[in-house]
Amino acid sequence: MQVGNISNIYNIKNGLILKRTPSFRSGNCSDSFERTTSNLVSQPNKQTAAEEESEIRTLFKDEKLMTEKLRAVIKNPDDNIIGKGFSHSAYKLPGFDDYILRKVNRATISPDFKIIDIKDTSDKNLKVNIGQKIGEITVADRKSFFPVVIEVLKKQKGTPIGNPPSEAIFSENTGNLKEGELPYGDIVRKETYAQSLHSLAKLPVEAYEKLIENIQKAYAAGYSFDHLNSNNLLIDEENGNINIIDMEKARQRIDYGNILYALTNIYYFSTYTSKYDGDIMAGEQIEAVLEDTIEITDKYIQAMKNKNVKFDKEEYSYEFLKFLSSLPCSFYCKTAGIDDKWNYFEQIGVA
């Protein structure tokens, strides 16, 4: 999709957008695992999903075998780690491609731990994979004063969309960048953002329709989506899907505007286009991100029309207002006025 000359709306100088949208800072961020494709995408399974699920249930009943598998992970954490997030780290579960282990970062476990309890915590009402917890392993260890709970989660394939909110990489107490984190405007973060949007923009409308269907199924089972972190959506290019992780039990209505906010990672747009935040991007790079964001918006709204769902004009979030106020939304709706944008959405049947 061609967007034309962006200087028609914003003042462009040396390829940079000079007008900048203020960043919204949320105080509530969930884990954002730093995953790579090689770690995330499983090799083709010889077993069916049903067969592996049956085996995981058997594993929950076999304390000796579960202990062996945990020790294998604990002895070789670097070989088994999938990603490290704000408060948790995720690890492979040896022998089970469709499941992972997760523990809090502050908990350390030695190889001589003792399993206290193994629970099957599957939600039988949930008919879709959202990376949910299906088991808990409680262990006692001399390194920890309290028992440590290790969770067994369903695995999701894909790479995260964009970057998490800035709160995820800065210390809440000091305001300083957390150890091991890249600055928010670092070129690596900006390239990650641009590449993920480009990959997402290439997916068909059907991928967006399936995302809506899966979110509807999860909400029907009493879960809600954390839209504040775009990393909670994964792009599975291999299968042409947009997968979901980190949904929590909370009965809420579905806010389709919040889903679009997360899909576009619009929170990061002002950082990417800024001449003040870190590495400066060229004009053609900004235009490419703009085009991809508009393409994502277009496909998502087409999926909304196909699934007969709408934005809520009477009760929408601050985050969706941020999207409505953004440059990509102005290009998509061909107007900068918020009321005019709502009129446009009503005309095309999504408001």
Short mmCIF file of N, CA and C in Angstrom, two decimals, residues 110-287:
data_model
loop_
_atom_site.label_atom_id
_atom_site.label_comp_id
_atom_site.label_asym_id
_atom_site.label_seq_id
_atom_site.Cartn_x
_atom_site.Cartn_y
_atom_site.Cartn_z
N SER A 110 19.01 -25.49 43.11
CA SER A 110 20.19 -26.35 42.98
C SER A 110 19.77 -27.74 42.50
N PRO A 111 20.71 -28.51 41.95
CA PRO A 111 20.35 -29.84 41.42
C PRO A 111 19.83 -30.84 42.45
N ASP A 112 20.00 -30.54 43.76
CA ASP A 112 19.54 -31.51 44.77
C ASP A 112 18.18 -31.12 45.36
N PHE A 113 17.38 -30.41 44.59
CA PHE A 113 16.06 -30.03 45.05
C PHE A 113 15.17 -31.25 45.27
N LYS A 114 14.07 -31.03 45.97
CA LYS A 114 13.10 -32.10 46.18
C LYS A 114 11.72 -31.61 45.75
N ILE A 115 11.05 -32.39 44.93
CA ILE A 115 9.69 -32.03 44.51
C ILE A 115 8.71 -32.27 45.64
N ILE A 116 7.93 -31.25 45.96
CA ILE A 116 6.92 -31.36 47.01
C ILE A 116 5.57 -31.77 46.41
N ASP A 117 5.26 -31.14 45.27
CA ASP A 117 3.93 -31.37 44.71
C ASP A 117 3.94 -31.10 43.20
N ILE A 118 3.15 -31.87 42.48
CA ILE A 118 2.93 -31.64 41.04
C ILE A 118 1.43 -31.55 40.81
N LYS A 119 0.99 -30.46 40.21
CA LYS A 119 -0.44 -30.26 39.98
C LYS A 119 -0.74 -30.10 38.49
N ASP A 120 -1.81 -30.71 38.06
CA ASP A 120 -2.36 -30.47 36.73
C ASP A 120 -3.35 -29.31 36.88
N THR A 121 -3.04 -28.17 36.29
CA THR A 121 -3.87 -26.98 36.47
C THR A 121 -4.60 -26.58 35.19
N SER A 122 -4.77 -27.51 34.28
CA SER A 122 -5.40 -27.21 33.00
C SER A 122 -6.81 -26.65 33.18
N ASP A 123 -7.14 -25.68 32.34
CA ASP A 123 -8.48 -25.11 32.31
C ASP A 123 -9.24 -25.82 31.20
N LYS A 124 -10.15 -26.71 31.60
CA LYS A 124 -10.88 -27.52 30.62
C LYS A 124 -11.85 -26.68 29.78
N ASN A 125 -12.16 -25.46 30.25
CA ASN A 125 -13.07 -24.60 29.50
C ASN A 125 -12.37 -23.82 28.39
N LEU A 126 -11.04 -23.78 28.44
CA LEU A 126 -10.28 -23.02 27.46
C LEU A 126 -9.99 -23.90 26.24
N LYS A 127 -10.53 -23.52 25.10
CA LYS A 127 -10.45 -24.35 23.89
C LYS A 127 -9.45 -23.81 22.87
N VAL A 128 -8.54 -22.96 23.31
CA VAL A 128 -7.58 -22.36 22.39
C VAL A 128 -6.24 -22.22 23.10
N ASN A 129 -5.16 -22.25 22.34
CA ASN A 129 -3.82 -22.10 22.92
C ASN A 129 -3.49 -20.62 23.06
N ILE A 130 -3.32 -20.17 24.31
CA ILE A 130 -2.89 -18.80 24.58
C ILE A 130 -1.61 -18.81 25.43
N GLY A 131 -0.87 -19.91 25.32
CA GLY A 131 0.35 -20.04 26.13
C GLY A 131 0.04 -20.20 27.60
N GLN A 132 -1.12 -20.80 27.92
CA GLN A 132 -1.61 -20.86 29.29
C GLN A 132 -0.85 -21.89 30.14
N LYS A 133 -0.97 -21.68 31.45
CA LYS A 133 -0.38 -22.62 32.41
C LYS A 133 -1.23 -23.87 32.46
N ILE A 134 -0.56 -25.03 32.36
CA ILE A 134 -1.31 -26.28 32.44
C ILE A 134 -0.81 -27.15 33.60
N GLY A 135 0.23 -26.69 34.30
CA GLY A 135 0.73 -27.46 35.44
C GLY A 135 1.63 -26.63 36.34
N GLU A 136 1.78 -27.08 37.60
CA GLU A 136 2.66 -26.44 38.58
C GLU A 136 3.51 -27.50 39.27
N ILE A 137 4.80 -27.22 39.41
CA ILE A 137 5.71 -28.11 40.14
C ILE A 137 6.28 -27.31 41.30
N THR A 138 5.99 -27.73 42.51
CA THR A 138 6.51 -27.04 43.70
C THR A 138 7.71 -27.82 44.22
N VAL A 139 8.84 -27.11 44.40
CA VAL A 139 10.06 -27.77 44.86
C VAL A 139 10.60 -27.08 46.10
N ALA A 140 11.23 -27.88 46.96
CA ALA A 140 11.93 -27.36 48.13
C ALA A 140 13.41 -27.38 47.82
N ASP A 141 14.11 -26.32 48.23
CA ASP A 141 15.53 -26.23 47.89
C ASP A 141 16.28 -25.47 48.97
N ARG A 142 17.50 -25.90 49.21
CA ARG A 142 18.30 -25.26 50.26
C ARG A 142 18.68 -23.82 49.90
N LYS A 143 18.61 -23.47 48.61
CA LYS A 143 18.95 -22.11 48.19
C LYS A 143 17.81 -21.13 48.40
N SER A 144 16.63 -21.65 48.64
CA SER A 144 15.47 -20.78 48.75
C SER A 144 14.76 -21.00 50.08
N PHE A 145 14.42 -19.92 50.77
CA PHE A 145 13.74 -20.02 52.06
C PHE A 145 12.32 -20.55 51.87
N PHE A 146 11.69 -20.12 50.79
CA PHE A 146 10.33 -20.57 50.49
C PHE A 146 10.36 -21.56 49.34
N PRO A 147 9.36 -22.44 49.26
CA PRO A 147 9.27 -23.35 48.11
C PRO A 147 9.18 -22.56 46.81
N VAL A 148 9.74 -23.13 45.76
CA VAL A 148 9.74 -22.49 44.44
C VAL A 148 8.71 -23.18 43.56
N VAL A 149 7.88 -22.40 42.90
CA VAL A 149 6.88 -22.95 41.98
C VAL A 149 7.36 -22.76 40.54
N ILE A 150 7.46 -23.87 39.82
CA ILE A 150 7.81 -23.86 38.40
C ILE A 150 6.55 -24.17 37.62
N GLU A 151 6.22 -23.33 36.67
CA GLU A 151 5.00 -23.50 35.89
C GLU A 151 5.29 -24.24 34.59
N VAL A 152 4.33 -25.03 34.15
CA VAL A 152 4.38 -25.67 32.84
C VAL A 152 3.37 -24.96 31.96
N LEU A 153 3.85 -24.40 30.87
CA LEU A 153 2.98 -23.63 29.98
C LEU A 153 2.90 -24.28 28.61
N LYS A 154 1.79 -24.05 27.92
CA LYS A 154 1.72 -24.42 26.52
C LYS A 154 2.62 -23.48 25.73
N LYS A 155 3.28 -24.03 24.75
CA LYS A 155 4.21 -23.24 23.96
C LYS A 155 3.49 -22.58 22.79
N GLN A 156 3.88 -21.36 22.49
CA GLN A 156 3.39 -20.67 21.32
C GLN A 156 4.55 -20.42 20.36
N LYS A 157 4.26 -20.47 19.08
CA LYS A 157 5.28 -20.24 18.07
C LYS A 157 5.24 -18.80 17.60
N GLY A 158 6.41 -18.28 17.22
CA GLY A 158 6.46 -16.96 16.64
C GLY A 158 7.46 -16.04 17.30
N THR A 159 7.61 -14.86 16.74
CA THR A 159 8.48 -13.83 17.30
C THR A 159 7.60 -12.65 17.74
N PRO A 160 7.96 -11.98 18.84
CA PRO A 160 7.10 -10.92 19.38
C PRO A 160 6.99 -9.73 18.45
N ILE A 161 5.87 -9.06 18.52
CA ILE A 161 5.69 -7.81 17.78
C ILE A 161 6.42 -6.68 18.50
N GLY A 162 7.28 -6.00 17.80
CA GLY A 162 7.87 -4.76 18.27
C GLY A 162 8.62 -4.81 19.58
N ASN A 163 8.44 -3.77 20.37
CA ASN A 163 9.11 -3.60 21.65
C ASN A 163 8.08 -3.46 22.77
N PRO A 164 8.45 -3.90 23.98
CA PRO A 164 7.53 -3.74 25.12
C PRO A 164 7.48 -2.28 25.55
N PRO A 165 6.57 -1.91 26.44
CA PRO A 165 6.57 -0.55 26.99
C PRO A 165 7.90 -0.26 27.68
N SER A 166 8.26 1.00 27.75
CA SER A 166 9.56 1.37 28.34
C SER A 166 9.68 0.91 29.78
N GLU A 167 8.54 0.81 30.50
CA GLU A 167 8.60 0.39 31.91
C GLU A 167 9.21 -0.99 32.08
N ALA A 168 9.14 -1.79 31.05
CA ALA A 168 9.66 -3.16 31.15
C ALA A 168 11.17 -3.20 31.17
N ILE A 169 11.83 -2.13 30.72
CA ILE A 169 13.30 -2.16 30.64
C ILE A 169 13.96 -1.19 31.62
N PHE A 170 13.16 -0.39 32.32
CA PHE A 170 13.70 0.54 33.31
C PHE A 170 13.29 0.12 34.71
N SER A 171 14.16 0.32 35.67
CA SER A 171 13.87 -0.03 37.05
C SER A 171 12.81 0.89 37.63
N GLU A 172 11.83 0.30 38.25
CA GLU A 172 10.74 1.07 38.86
C GLU A 172 11.25 1.90 40.02
N ASN A 173 12.26 1.41 40.73
CA ASN A 173 12.77 2.09 41.92
C ASN A 173 13.73 3.23 41.59
N THR A 174 14.64 2.99 40.62
CA THR A 174 15.69 3.98 40.33
C THR A 174 15.43 4.77 39.04
N GLY A 175 14.63 4.21 38.16
CA GLY A 175 14.42 4.86 36.87
C GLY A 175 15.53 4.58 35.87
N ASN A 176 16.54 3.80 36.31
CA ASN A 176 17.68 3.49 35.44
C ASN A 176 17.38 2.28 34.57
N LEU A 177 18.10 2.19 33.46
CA LEU A 177 17.98 1.04 32.58
C LEU A 177 18.40 -0.22 33.32
N LYS A 178 17.59 -1.26 33.21
CA LYS A 178 17.92 -2.52 33.88
C LYS A 178 19.17 -3.15 33.26
N GLU A 179 19.86 -3.91 34.07
CA GLU A 179 21.09 -4.56 33.62
C GLU A 179 20.79 -5.48 32.43
N GLY A 180 21.60 -5.35 31.39
CA GLY A 180 21.46 -6.20 30.22
C GLY A 180 20.48 -5.70 29.18
N GLU A 181 19.75 -4.62 29.50
CA GLU A 181 18.77 -4.09 28.56
C GLU A 181 19.39 -3.04 27.64
N LEU A 182 18.95 -3.03 26.39
CA LEU A 182 19.39 -2.00 25.44
C LEU A 182 18.58 -0.73 25.65
N PRO A 183 19.16 0.43 25.41
CA PRO A 183 18.40 1.68 25.50
C PRO A 183 17.18 1.62 24.58
N TYR A 184 16.14 2.36 24.94
CA TYR A 184 14.87 2.26 24.22
C TYR A 184 15.00 2.72 22.77
N GLY A 185 15.88 3.67 22.52
CA GLY A 185 16.06 4.15 21.15
C GLY A 185 17.20 3.50 20.41
N ASP A 186 17.72 2.40 20.94
CA ASP A 186 18.85 1.72 20.31
C ASP A 186 18.47 1.21 18.92
N ILE A 187 19.44 1.20 18.00
CA ILE A 187 19.19 0.78 16.63
C ILE A 187 18.66 -0.65 16.56
N VAL A 188 19.11 -1.52 17.46
CA VAL A 188 18.64 -2.91 17.45
C VAL A 188 17.15 -2.96 17.76
N ARG A 189 16.69 -2.18 18.73
CA ARG A 189 15.26 -2.13 19.05
C ARG A 189 14.47 -1.56 17.87
N LYS A 190 15.01 -0.54 17.25
CA LYS A 190 14.29 0.08 16.13
C LYS A 190 14.21 -0.88 14.94
N GLU A 191 15.28 -1.59 14.68
CA GLU A 191 15.25 -2.56 13.58
C GLU A 191 14.31 -3.72 13.88
N THR A 192 14.29 -4.15 15.15
CA THR A 192 13.37 -5.22 15.57
C THR A 192 11.92 -4.78 15.36
N TYR A 193 11.62 -3.56 15.75
CA TYR A 193 10.28 -2.99 15.58
C TYR A 193 9.89 -2.97 14.10
N ALA A 194 10.76 -2.43 13.27
CA ALA A 194 10.45 -2.30 11.84
C ALA A 194 10.27 -3.66 11.17
N GLN A 195 11.16 -4.60 11.51
CA GLN A 195 11.09 -5.92 10.88
C GLN A 195 9.84 -6.66 11.31
N SER A 196 9.46 -6.54 12.57
CA SER A 196 8.26 -7.26 13.03
C SER A 196 7.01 -6.69 12.37
N LEU A 197 6.94 -5.38 12.21
CA LEU A 197 5.78 -4.80 11.54
C LEU A 197 5.73 -5.23 10.08
N HIS A 198 6.89 -5.32 9.44
CA HIS A 198 6.92 -5.74 8.04
C HIS A 198 6.45 -7.19 7.90
N SER A 199 6.88 -8.04 8.81
CA SER A 199 6.46 -9.44 8.79
C SER A 199 4.96 -9.56 9.03
N LEU A 200 4.47 -8.78 9.99
CA LEU A 200 3.04 -8.81 10.31
C LEU A 200 2.20 -8.30 9.15
N ALA A 201 2.68 -7.26 8.49
CA ALA A 201 1.93 -6.66 7.38
C ALA A 201 1.77 -7.63 6.21
N LYS A 202 2.68 -8.59 6.09
CA LYS A 202 2.63 -9.54 4.98
C LYS A 202 1.63 -10.67 5.21
N LEU A 203 1.19 -10.87 6.47
CA LEU A 203 0.25 -11.95 6.75
C LEU A 203 -1.10 -11.64 6.11
N PRO A 204 -1.85 -12.66 5.72
CA PRO A 204 -3.15 -12.45 5.08
C PRO A 204 -4.22 -12.01 6.08
N VAL A 205 -5.32 -11.50 5.55
CA VAL A 205 -6.45 -11.07 6.38
C VAL A 205 -6.93 -12.23 7.25
N GLU A 206 -6.84 -13.46 6.73
CA GLU A 206 -7.29 -14.63 7.47
C GLU A 206 -6.57 -14.79 8.80
N ALA A 207 -5.29 -14.37 8.86
CA ALA A 207 -4.54 -14.45 10.11
C ALA A 207 -5.15 -13.53 11.16
N TYR A 208 -5.60 -12.37 10.74
CA TYR A 208 -6.23 -11.41 11.64
C TYR A 208 -7.61 -11.90 12.07
N GLU A 209 -8.31 -12.55 11.15
CA GLU A 209 -9.61 -13.13 11.51
C GLU A 209 -9.45 -14.22 12.57
N LYS A 210 -8.43 -15.06 12.39
CA LYS A 210 -8.20 -16.14 13.36
C LYS A 210 -7.80 -15.57 14.72
N LEU A 211 -7.03 -14.48 14.71
CA LEU A 211 -6.68 -13.83 15.97
C LEU A 211 -7.94 -13.37 16.70
N ILE A 212 -8.86 -12.74 15.99
CA ILE A 212 -10.11 -12.30 16.59
C ILE A 212 -10.88 -13.49 17.15
N GLU A 213 -10.96 -14.57 16.38
CA GLU A 213 -11.67 -15.77 16.83
C GLU A 213 -11.04 -16.33 18.11
N ASN A 214 -9.71 -16.41 18.15
CA ASN A 214 -9.03 -16.97 19.32
C ASN A 214 -9.21 -16.10 20.55
N ILE A 215 -9.17 -14.79 20.37
CA ILE A 215 -9.40 -13.88 21.49
C ILE A 215 -10.84 -14.02 21.99
N GLN A 216 -11.79 -14.18 21.09
CA GLN A 216 -13.18 -14.38 21.50
C GLN A 216 -13.33 -15.66 22.31
N LYS A 217 -12.67 -16.74 21.89
CA LYS A 217 -12.73 -18.00 22.63
C LYS A 217 -12.10 -17.86 24.01
N ALA A 218 -10.98 -17.15 24.09
CA ALA A 218 -10.31 -16.97 25.38
C ALA A 218 -11.16 -16.13 26.32
N TYR A 219 -11.76 -15.07 25.81
CA TYR A 219 -12.63 -14.22 26.64
C TYR A 219 -13.85 -14.99 27.11
N ALA A 220 -14.37 -15.88 26.25
CA ALA A 220 -15.52 -16.69 26.63
C ALA A 220 -15.19 -17.61 27.79
N ALA A 221 -13.91 -17.98 27.92
CA ALA A 221 -13.47 -18.83 29.02
C ALA A 221 -13.02 -18.03 30.24
N GLY A 222 -13.18 -16.70 30.17
CA GLY A 222 -12.87 -15.86 31.33
C GLY A 222 -11.50 -15.26 31.35
N TYR A 223 -10.84 -15.14 30.20
CA TYR A 223 -9.49 -14.56 30.13
C TYR A 223 -9.55 -13.19 29.48
N SER A 224 -8.51 -12.38 29.74
CA SER A 224 -8.42 -11.07 29.10
C SER A 224 -7.02 -10.85 28.56
N PHE A 225 -6.92 -10.00 27.55
CA PHE A 225 -5.68 -9.76 26.84
C PHE A 225 -5.00 -8.50 27.36
N ASP A 226 -3.70 -8.60 27.65
CA ASP A 226 -2.91 -7.46 28.10
C ASP A 226 -2.39 -6.71 26.87
N HIS A 227 -3.12 -5.69 26.45
CA HIS A 227 -2.78 -4.95 25.23
C HIS A 227 -1.62 -3.99 25.41
N LEU A 228 -1.23 -3.72 26.67
CA LEU A 228 -0.17 -2.75 26.92
C LEU A 228 1.19 -3.20 26.40
N ASN A 229 1.34 -4.51 26.22
CA ASN A 229 2.63 -5.05 25.77
C ASN A 229 2.43 -5.77 24.44
N SER A 230 2.92 -5.17 23.36
CA SER A 230 2.79 -5.78 22.03
C SER A 230 3.52 -7.11 21.94
N ASN A 231 4.48 -7.35 22.84
CA ASN A 231 5.20 -8.63 22.86
C ASN A 231 4.29 -9.79 23.19
N ASN A 232 3.06 -9.51 23.64
CA ASN A 232 2.11 -10.58 23.95
C ASN A 232 1.45 -11.15 22.70
N LEU A 233 1.80 -10.60 21.54
CA LEU A 233 1.37 -11.14 20.26
C LEU A 233 2.60 -11.62 19.50
N LEU A 234 2.54 -12.85 18.99
CA LEU A 234 3.67 -13.44 18.29
C LEU A 234 3.33 -13.67 16.82
N ILE A 235 4.27 -13.34 15.96
CA ILE A 235 4.09 -13.54 14.51
C ILE A 235 4.67 -14.89 14.14
N ASP A 236 3.80 -15.80 13.74
CA ASP A 236 4.20 -17.13 13.30
C ASP A 236 4.15 -17.15 11.77
N GLU A 237 5.26 -16.75 11.16
CA GLU A 237 5.31 -16.66 9.70
C GLU A 237 5.19 -18.04 9.05
N GLU A 238 5.74 -19.06 9.72
CA GLU A 238 5.73 -20.41 9.16
C GLU A 238 4.30 -20.89 8.90
N ASN A 239 3.40 -20.61 9.84
CA ASN A 239 2.03 -21.08 9.71
C ASN A 239 1.03 -19.98 9.37
N GLY A 240 1.54 -18.75 9.21
CA GLY A 240 0.66 -17.65 8.86
C GLY A 240 -0.31 -17.28 9.96
N ASN A 241 0.14 -17.30 11.22
CA ASN A 241 -0.73 -17.02 12.36
C ASN A 241 -0.21 -15.87 13.20
N ILE A 242 -1.11 -15.27 13.95
CA ILE A 242 -0.75 -14.31 15.01
C ILE A 242 -1.16 -14.97 16.32
N ASN A 243 -0.19 -15.37 17.11
CA ASN A 243 -0.47 -16.11 18.34
C ASN A 243 -0.46 -15.20 19.56
N ILE A 244 -1.10 -15.67 20.61
CA ILE A 244 -1.29 -14.86 21.83
C ILE A 244 -0.60 -15.55 23.01
N ILE A 245 -0.02 -14.75 23.90
CA ILE A 245 0.51 -15.27 25.15
C ILE A 245 0.12 -14.34 26.30
N ASP A 246 0.30 -14.84 27.51
CA ASP A 246 0.19 -14.03 28.73
C ASP A 246 -1.20 -13.44 28.97
N MET A 247 -2.25 -14.17 28.59
CA MET A 247 -3.59 -13.74 28.97
C MET A 247 -3.86 -14.17 30.41
N GLU A 248 -4.64 -13.40 31.13
CA GLU A 248 -4.90 -13.68 32.53
C GLU A 248 -6.39 -13.80 32.79
N LYS A 249 -6.72 -14.50 33.86
CA LYS A 249 -8.11 -14.66 34.26
C LYS A 249 -8.68 -13.31 34.71
N ALA A 250 -9.63 -12.85 33.97
CA ALA A 250 -10.32 -11.60 34.31
C ALA A 250 -11.47 -11.42 33.33
N ARG A 251 -12.67 -11.35 33.83
CA ARG A 251 -13.83 -11.24 32.95
C ARG A 251 -14.03 -9.78 32.55
N GLN A 252 -13.73 -9.50 31.30
CA GLN A 252 -13.88 -8.17 30.75
C GLN A 252 -14.49 -8.28 29.35
N ARG A 253 -14.95 -7.17 28.85
CA ARG A 253 -15.42 -7.15 27.46
C ARG A 253 -14.21 -7.07 26.53
N ILE A 254 -14.37 -7.51 25.31
CA ILE A 254 -13.29 -7.41 24.33
C ILE A 254 -13.25 -6.00 23.79
N ASP A 255 -12.09 -5.37 23.86
CA ASP A 255 -11.89 -4.04 23.31
C ASP A 255 -11.07 -4.20 22.02
N TYR A 256 -11.75 -4.13 20.88
CA TYR A 256 -11.08 -4.38 19.60
C TYR A 256 -10.11 -3.25 19.24
N GLY A 257 -10.32 -2.08 19.82
CA GLY A 257 -9.36 -0.99 19.63
C GLY A 257 -8.05 -1.28 20.31
N ASN A 258 -8.11 -1.89 21.50
CA ASN A 258 -6.88 -2.23 22.22
C ASN A 258 -6.06 -3.28 21.48
N ILE A 259 -6.74 -4.19 20.80
CA ILE A 259 -6.03 -5.20 20.03
C ILE A 259 -5.25 -4.54 18.89
N LEU A 260 -5.87 -3.57 18.23
CA LEU A 260 -5.19 -2.84 17.15
C LEU A 260 -4.02 -2.04 17.71
N TYR A 261 -4.19 -1.47 18.89
CA TYR A 261 -3.09 -0.75 19.55
C TYR A 261 -1.88 -1.66 19.72
N ALA A 262 -2.13 -2.89 20.17
CA ALA A 262 -1.03 -3.84 20.37
C ALA A 262 -0.45 -4.32 19.05
N LEU A 263 -1.31 -4.61 18.08
CA LEU A 263 -0.83 -5.10 16.78
C LEU A 263 0.12 -4.11 16.11
N THR A 264 -0.18 -2.83 16.19
CA THR A 264 0.64 -1.82 15.53
C THR A 264 1.84 -1.38 16.36
N ASN A 265 1.88 -1.79 17.64
CA ASN A 265 2.94 -1.34 18.55
C ASN A 265 3.10 0.18 18.45
N ILE A 266 1.94 0.86 18.38
CA ILE A 266 1.94 2.30 18.13
C ILE A 266 2.65 3.06 19.25
N TYR A 267 2.76 2.43 20.42
CA TYR A 267 3.50 3.03 21.55
C TYR A 267 4.92 3.39 21.13
N TYR A 268 5.51 2.56 20.24
CA TYR A 268 6.92 2.76 19.88
C TYR A 268 7.10 3.67 18.66
N PHE A 269 6.02 4.02 17.99
CA PHE A 269 6.13 4.77 16.74
C PHE A 269 6.87 6.09 16.94
N SER A 270 6.55 6.82 18.00
CA SER A 270 7.18 8.12 18.22
C SER A 270 8.67 7.97 18.53
N THR A 271 9.04 6.88 19.20
CA THR A 271 10.46 6.63 19.47
C THR A 271 11.20 6.32 18.17
N TYR A 272 10.57 5.52 17.31
CA TYR A 272 11.21 5.14 16.04
C TYR A 272 11.42 6.36 15.14
N THR A 273 10.47 7.27 15.12
CA THR A 273 10.53 8.40 14.20
C THR A 273 11.20 9.63 14.79
N SER A 274 11.56 9.60 16.07
CA SER A 274 12.12 10.77 16.74
C SER A 274 13.57 11.04 16.33
N LYS A 275 13.92 12.30 16.31
CA LYS A 275 15.32 12.68 16.06
C LYS A 275 16.08 12.85 17.38
N TYR A 276 15.40 12.58 18.49
CA TYR A 276 16.01 12.75 19.81
C TYR A 276 16.27 11.42 20.51
N ASP A 277 15.48 10.40 20.22
CA ASP A 277 15.58 9.13 20.94
C ASP A 277 16.52 8.16 20.22
N GLY A 278 17.77 8.13 20.65
CA GLY A 278 18.71 7.14 20.13
C GLY A 278 19.08 7.35 18.68
N ASP A 279 19.25 6.23 17.98
CA ASP A 279 19.67 6.26 16.58
C ASP A 279 18.57 6.86 15.70
N ILE A 280 18.97 7.74 14.78
CA ILE A 280 18.02 8.42 13.91
C ILE A 280 17.79 7.61 12.64
N MET A 281 16.53 7.40 12.32
CA MET A 281 16.17 6.60 11.15
C MET A 281 15.99 7.50 9.93
N ALA A 282 16.34 6.97 8.77
CA ALA A 282 16.21 7.72 7.52
C ALA A 282 14.75 7.87 7.12
N GLY A 283 14.50 8.84 6.24
CA GLY A 283 13.13 9.10 5.81
C GLY A 283 12.47 7.91 5.16
N GLU A 284 13.24 7.16 4.33
CA GLU A 284 12.63 5.99 3.67
C GLU A 284 12.32 4.88 4.65
N GLN A 285 13.09 4.79 5.74
CA GLN A 285 12.80 3.79 6.77
C GLN A 285 11.51 4.16 7.52
N ILE A 286 11.34 5.44 7.78
CA ILE A 286 10.12 5.90 8.45
C ILE A 286 8.90 5.65 7.55
N GLU A 287 9.05 5.95 6.27
CA GLU A 287 7.93 5.72 5.35
C GLU A 287 7.58 4.24 5.26
#
